[in-house]
mmCIF file of C-alpha atoms and ligand atoms in Angstrom:
data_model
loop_
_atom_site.group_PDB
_atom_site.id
_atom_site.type_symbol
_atom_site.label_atom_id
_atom_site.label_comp_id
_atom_site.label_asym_id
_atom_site.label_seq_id
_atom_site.Cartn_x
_atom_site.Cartn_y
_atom_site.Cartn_z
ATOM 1 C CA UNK A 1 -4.891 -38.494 17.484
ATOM 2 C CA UNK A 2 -7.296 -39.863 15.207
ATOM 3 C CA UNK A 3 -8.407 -38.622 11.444
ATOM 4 C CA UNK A 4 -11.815 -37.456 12.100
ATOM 5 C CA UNK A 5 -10.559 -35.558 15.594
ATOM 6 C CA UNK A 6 -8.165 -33.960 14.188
ATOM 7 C CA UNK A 7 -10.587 -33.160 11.237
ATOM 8 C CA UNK A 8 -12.652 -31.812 14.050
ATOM 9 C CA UNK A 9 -9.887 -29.606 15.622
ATOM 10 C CA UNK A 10 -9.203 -28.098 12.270
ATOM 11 C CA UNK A 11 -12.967 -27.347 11.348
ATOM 12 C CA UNK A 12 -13.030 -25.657 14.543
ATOM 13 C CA UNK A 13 -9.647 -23.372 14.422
ATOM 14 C CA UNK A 14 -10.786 -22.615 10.816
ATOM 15 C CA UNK A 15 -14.152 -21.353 12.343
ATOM 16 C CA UNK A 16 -12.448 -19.747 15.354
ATOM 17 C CA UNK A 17 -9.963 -17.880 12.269
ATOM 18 C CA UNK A 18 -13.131 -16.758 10.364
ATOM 19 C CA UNK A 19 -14.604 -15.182 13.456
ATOM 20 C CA UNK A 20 -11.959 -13.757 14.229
ATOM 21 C CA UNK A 21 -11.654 -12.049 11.095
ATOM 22 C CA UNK A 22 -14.873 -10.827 10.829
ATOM 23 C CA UNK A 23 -14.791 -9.326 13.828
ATOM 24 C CA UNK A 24 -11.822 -7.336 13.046
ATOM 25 C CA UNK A 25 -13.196 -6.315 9.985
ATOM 26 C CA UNK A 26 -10.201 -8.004 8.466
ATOM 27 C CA UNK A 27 -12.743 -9.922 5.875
ATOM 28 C CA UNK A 28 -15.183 -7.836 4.224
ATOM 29 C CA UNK A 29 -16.648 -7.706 0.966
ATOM 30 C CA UNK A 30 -13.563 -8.731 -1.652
ATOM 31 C CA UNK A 31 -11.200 -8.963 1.071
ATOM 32 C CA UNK A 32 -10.834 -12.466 1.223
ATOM 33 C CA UNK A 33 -10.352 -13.174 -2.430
ATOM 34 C CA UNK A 34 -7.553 -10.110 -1.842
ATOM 35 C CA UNK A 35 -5.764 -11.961 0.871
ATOM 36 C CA UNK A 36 -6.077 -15.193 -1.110
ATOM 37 C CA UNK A 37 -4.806 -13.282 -4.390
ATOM 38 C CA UNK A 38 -1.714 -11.757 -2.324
ATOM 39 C CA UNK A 39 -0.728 -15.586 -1.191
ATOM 40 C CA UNK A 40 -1.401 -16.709 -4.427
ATOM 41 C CA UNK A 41 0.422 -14.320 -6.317
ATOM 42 C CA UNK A 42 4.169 -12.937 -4.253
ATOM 43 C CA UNK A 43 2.220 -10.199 -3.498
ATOM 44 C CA UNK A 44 5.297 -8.081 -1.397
ATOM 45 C CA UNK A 45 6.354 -4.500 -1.132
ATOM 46 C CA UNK A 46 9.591 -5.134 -3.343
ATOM 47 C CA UNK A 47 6.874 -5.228 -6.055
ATOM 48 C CA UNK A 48 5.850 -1.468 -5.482
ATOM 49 C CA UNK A 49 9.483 -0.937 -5.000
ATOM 50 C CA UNK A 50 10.515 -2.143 -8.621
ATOM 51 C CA UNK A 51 7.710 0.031 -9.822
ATOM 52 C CA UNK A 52 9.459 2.949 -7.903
ATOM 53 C CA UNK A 53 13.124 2.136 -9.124
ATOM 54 C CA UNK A 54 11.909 1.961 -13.080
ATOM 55 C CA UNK A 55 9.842 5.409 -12.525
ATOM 56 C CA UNK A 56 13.003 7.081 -11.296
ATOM 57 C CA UNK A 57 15.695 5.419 -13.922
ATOM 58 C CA UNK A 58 13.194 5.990 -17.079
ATOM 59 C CA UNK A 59 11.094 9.334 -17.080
ATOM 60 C CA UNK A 60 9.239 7.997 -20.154
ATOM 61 C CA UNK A 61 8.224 4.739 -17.701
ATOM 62 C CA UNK A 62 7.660 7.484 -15.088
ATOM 63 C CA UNK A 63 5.179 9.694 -17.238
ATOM 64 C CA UNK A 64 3.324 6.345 -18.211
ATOM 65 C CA UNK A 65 3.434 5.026 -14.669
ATOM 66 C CA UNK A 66 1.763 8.779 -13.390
ATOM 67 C CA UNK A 67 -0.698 8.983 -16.787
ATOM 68 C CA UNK A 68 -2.122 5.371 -16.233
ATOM 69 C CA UNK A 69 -0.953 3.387 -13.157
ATOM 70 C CA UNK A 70 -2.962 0.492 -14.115
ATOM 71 C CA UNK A 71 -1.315 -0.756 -17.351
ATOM 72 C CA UNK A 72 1.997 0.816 -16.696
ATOM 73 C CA UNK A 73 2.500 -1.816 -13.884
ATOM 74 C CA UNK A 74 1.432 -4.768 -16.296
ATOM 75 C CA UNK A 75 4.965 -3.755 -18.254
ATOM 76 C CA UNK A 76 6.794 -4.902 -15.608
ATOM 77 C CA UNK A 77 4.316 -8.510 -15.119
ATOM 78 C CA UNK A 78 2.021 -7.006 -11.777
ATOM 79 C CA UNK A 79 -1.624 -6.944 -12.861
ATOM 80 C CA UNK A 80 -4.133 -4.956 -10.429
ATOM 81 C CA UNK A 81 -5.104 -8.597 -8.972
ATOM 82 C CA UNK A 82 -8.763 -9.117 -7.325
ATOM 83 C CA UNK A 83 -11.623 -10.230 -8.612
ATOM 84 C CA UNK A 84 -12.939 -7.023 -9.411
ATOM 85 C CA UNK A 85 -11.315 -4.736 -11.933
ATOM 86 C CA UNK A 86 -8.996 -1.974 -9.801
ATOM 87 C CA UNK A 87 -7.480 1.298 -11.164
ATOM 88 C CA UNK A 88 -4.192 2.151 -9.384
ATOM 89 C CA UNK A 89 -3.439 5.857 -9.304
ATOM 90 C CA UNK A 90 0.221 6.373 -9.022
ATOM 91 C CA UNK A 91 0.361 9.666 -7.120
ATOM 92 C CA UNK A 92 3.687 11.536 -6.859
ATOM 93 C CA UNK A 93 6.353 13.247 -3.690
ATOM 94 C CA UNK A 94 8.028 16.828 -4.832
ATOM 95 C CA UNK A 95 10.000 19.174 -3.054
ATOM 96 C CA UNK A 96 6.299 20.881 -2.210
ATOM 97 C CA UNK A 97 3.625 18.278 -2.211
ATOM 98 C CA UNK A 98 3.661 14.961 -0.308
ATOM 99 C CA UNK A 99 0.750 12.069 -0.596
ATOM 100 C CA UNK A 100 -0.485 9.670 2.241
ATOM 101 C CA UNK A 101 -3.146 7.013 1.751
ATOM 102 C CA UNK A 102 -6.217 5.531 3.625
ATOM 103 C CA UNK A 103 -8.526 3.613 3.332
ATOM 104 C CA UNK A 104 -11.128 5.516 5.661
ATOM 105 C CA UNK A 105 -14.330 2.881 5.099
ATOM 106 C CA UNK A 106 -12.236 0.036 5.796
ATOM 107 C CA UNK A 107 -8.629 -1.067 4.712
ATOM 108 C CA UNK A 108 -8.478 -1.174 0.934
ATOM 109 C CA UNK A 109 -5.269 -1.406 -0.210
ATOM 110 C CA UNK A 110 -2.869 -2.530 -3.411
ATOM 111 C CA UNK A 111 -2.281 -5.609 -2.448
ATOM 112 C CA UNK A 112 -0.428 -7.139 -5.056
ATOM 113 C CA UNK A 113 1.918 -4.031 -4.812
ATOM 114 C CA UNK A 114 2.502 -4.514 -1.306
ATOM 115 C CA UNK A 115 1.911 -7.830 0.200
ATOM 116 C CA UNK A 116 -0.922 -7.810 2.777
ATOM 117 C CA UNK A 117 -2.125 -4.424 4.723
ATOM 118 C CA UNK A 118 -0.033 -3.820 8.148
ATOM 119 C CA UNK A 119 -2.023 -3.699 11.119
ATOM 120 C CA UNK A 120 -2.019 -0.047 11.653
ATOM 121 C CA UNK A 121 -3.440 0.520 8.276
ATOM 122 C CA UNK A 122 -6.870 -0.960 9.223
ATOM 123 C CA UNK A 123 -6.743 0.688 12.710
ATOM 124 C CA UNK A 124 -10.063 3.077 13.463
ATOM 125 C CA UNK A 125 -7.292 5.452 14.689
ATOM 126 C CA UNK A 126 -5.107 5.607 11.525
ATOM 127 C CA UNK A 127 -8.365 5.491 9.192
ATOM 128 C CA UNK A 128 -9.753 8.514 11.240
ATOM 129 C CA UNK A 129 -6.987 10.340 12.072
ATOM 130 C CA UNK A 130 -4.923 10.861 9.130
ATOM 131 C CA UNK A 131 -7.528 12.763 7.233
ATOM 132 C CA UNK A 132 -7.847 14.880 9.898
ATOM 133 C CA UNK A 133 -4.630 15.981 11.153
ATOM 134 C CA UNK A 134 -2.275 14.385 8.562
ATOM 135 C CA UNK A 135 0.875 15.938 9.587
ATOM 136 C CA UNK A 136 0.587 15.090 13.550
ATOM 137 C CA UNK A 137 -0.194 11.480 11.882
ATOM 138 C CA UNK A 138 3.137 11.623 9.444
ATOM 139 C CA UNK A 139 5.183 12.759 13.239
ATOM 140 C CA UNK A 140 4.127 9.694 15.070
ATOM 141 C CA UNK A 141 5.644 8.120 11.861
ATOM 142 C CA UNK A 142 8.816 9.587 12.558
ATOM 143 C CA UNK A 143 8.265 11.863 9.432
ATOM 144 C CA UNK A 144 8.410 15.650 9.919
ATOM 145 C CA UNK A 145 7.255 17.427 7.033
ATOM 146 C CA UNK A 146 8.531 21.683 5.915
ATOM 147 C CA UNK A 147 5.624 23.570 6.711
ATOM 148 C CA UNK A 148 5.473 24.762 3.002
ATOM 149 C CA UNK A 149 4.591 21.116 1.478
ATOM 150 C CA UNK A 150 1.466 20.793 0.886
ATOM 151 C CA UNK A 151 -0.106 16.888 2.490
ATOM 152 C CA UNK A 152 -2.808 15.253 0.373
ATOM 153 C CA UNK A 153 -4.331 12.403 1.880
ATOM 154 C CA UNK A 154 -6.042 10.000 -0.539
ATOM 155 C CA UNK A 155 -8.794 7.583 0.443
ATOM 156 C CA UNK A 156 -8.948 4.170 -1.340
ATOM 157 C CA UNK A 157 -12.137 2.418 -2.301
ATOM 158 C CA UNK A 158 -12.843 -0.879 -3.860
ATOM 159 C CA UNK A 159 -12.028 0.352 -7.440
ATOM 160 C CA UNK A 160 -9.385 2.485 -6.811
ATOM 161 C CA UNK A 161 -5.746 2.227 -5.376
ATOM 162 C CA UNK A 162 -3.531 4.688 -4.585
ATOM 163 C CA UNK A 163 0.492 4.205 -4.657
ATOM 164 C CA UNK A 164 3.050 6.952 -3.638
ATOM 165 C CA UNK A 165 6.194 7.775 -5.800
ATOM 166 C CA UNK A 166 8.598 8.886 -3.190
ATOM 167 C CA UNK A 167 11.215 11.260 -3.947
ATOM 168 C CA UNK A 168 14.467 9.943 -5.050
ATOM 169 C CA UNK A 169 16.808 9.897 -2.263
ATOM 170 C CA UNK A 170 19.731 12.640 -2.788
ATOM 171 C CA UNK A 171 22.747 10.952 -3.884
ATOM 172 C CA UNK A 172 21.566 8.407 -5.719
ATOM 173 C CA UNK A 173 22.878 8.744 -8.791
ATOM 174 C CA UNK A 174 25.410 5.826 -9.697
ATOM 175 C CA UNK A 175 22.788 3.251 -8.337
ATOM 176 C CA UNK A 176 21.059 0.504 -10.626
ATOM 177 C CA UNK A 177 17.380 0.111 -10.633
ATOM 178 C CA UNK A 178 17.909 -3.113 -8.851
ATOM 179 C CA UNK A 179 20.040 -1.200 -5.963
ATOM 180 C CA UNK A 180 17.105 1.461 -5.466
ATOM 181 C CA UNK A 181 14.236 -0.880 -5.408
ATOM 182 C CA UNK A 182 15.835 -1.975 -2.005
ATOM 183 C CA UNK A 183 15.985 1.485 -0.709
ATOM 184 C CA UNK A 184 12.136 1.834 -0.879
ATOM 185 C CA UNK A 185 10.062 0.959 2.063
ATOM 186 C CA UNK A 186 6.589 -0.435 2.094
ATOM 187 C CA UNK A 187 5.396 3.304 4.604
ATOM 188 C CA UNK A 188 7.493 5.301 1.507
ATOM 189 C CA UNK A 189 5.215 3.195 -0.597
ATOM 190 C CA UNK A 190 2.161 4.381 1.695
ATOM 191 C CA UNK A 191 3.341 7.983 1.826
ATOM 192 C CA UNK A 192 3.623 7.641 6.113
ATOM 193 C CA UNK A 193 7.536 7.182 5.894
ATOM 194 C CA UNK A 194 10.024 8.932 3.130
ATOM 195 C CA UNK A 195 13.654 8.007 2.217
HETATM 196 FE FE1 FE B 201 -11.415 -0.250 2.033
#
């Protein structure tokens, strides 16, 4: 194959990719710079989970982490990434309340916290649904909540982020931070899957 077809075959998958993007609503507004920030950076959900482990291990950490969720993160190297300036609110599981995020205008999202969006996420159903009838949502999760606790649902915008401290799993106890960082899971991280 020659240079300038193949240059040619490229221009036109990268074209094809853009639509494609668009269409799904995938790139809008700061998106793009978000996607390229989460390549750029090792944007992952282990990086929400570390947050997670240090909250539970150091209540000081925790109290920070819950006061301001934006420079508590920075102590352990994860700055709110973007181009724009973010606030993340760090919003916290009991025995009687449990948090679940959305995005319900269109799919924002920490990003550096947890490595790019899943699919559902983004979904018109999800976005529309959750706020709605949360706890028929959290089922089709697999996540079947006491009547008694109380479901906020928190919808993100382009300034501010939402991550959910899960409850420490019972049992937990001898573990090191680095041991219960792996026991978090990006949906704990969301609030649509506990541990
Ligand atoms: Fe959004």
């Amino acid at each position: 194959m020659s240079g300038t077809h193949a240059d040619a075959l490229i221009s036109r998958q990268v074209r094809r990719l853009e639509t494609l993007l668009e269409e799904r609503g995938i790139v809008a507004g700061a998106a793009l710079d978000e996607l390229l920030d989460a390549f750029l950076s090792g944007a992952s959900p282990l990086n929400g989970a570390r947050v997670v482990a240090r909250a539970w291990t150091d209540p000081a950490y925790k109290d920070r982490l819950l006061a301001d969720g934006t420079t508590a993160v920075t102590e352990l190297g994860y700055a709110a990434g973007g181009v724009q300036p973010q606030r993340l609110r760090v919003v916290e599981n009991t025995a009687d309340t449990h948090n679940v995020v959305v995005c319900t205008l269109c799919s924002c999202y920490p990003v550096r916290l947890l490595g790019p969006s899943p699919s559902w996420y983004k979904s018109e159903a999800y976005r529309s649904r959750v706020v709605r009838e949360p706890r028929a949502v959290l089922r089709e999760f697999g996540v079947e909540l006491p009547e008694r606790t109380e479901i906020t649902v928190w919808d993100s915008t382009a300034e501010t982020r939402y991550l959910v401290l899960p409850r420490r799993p019972e049992g937990t106890q001898a573990l090191a931070e680095e041991e219960l960082a792996a026991l978090v899971t990006r949906n704990a991280l969301i609030g649509t899957g506990v541990l």
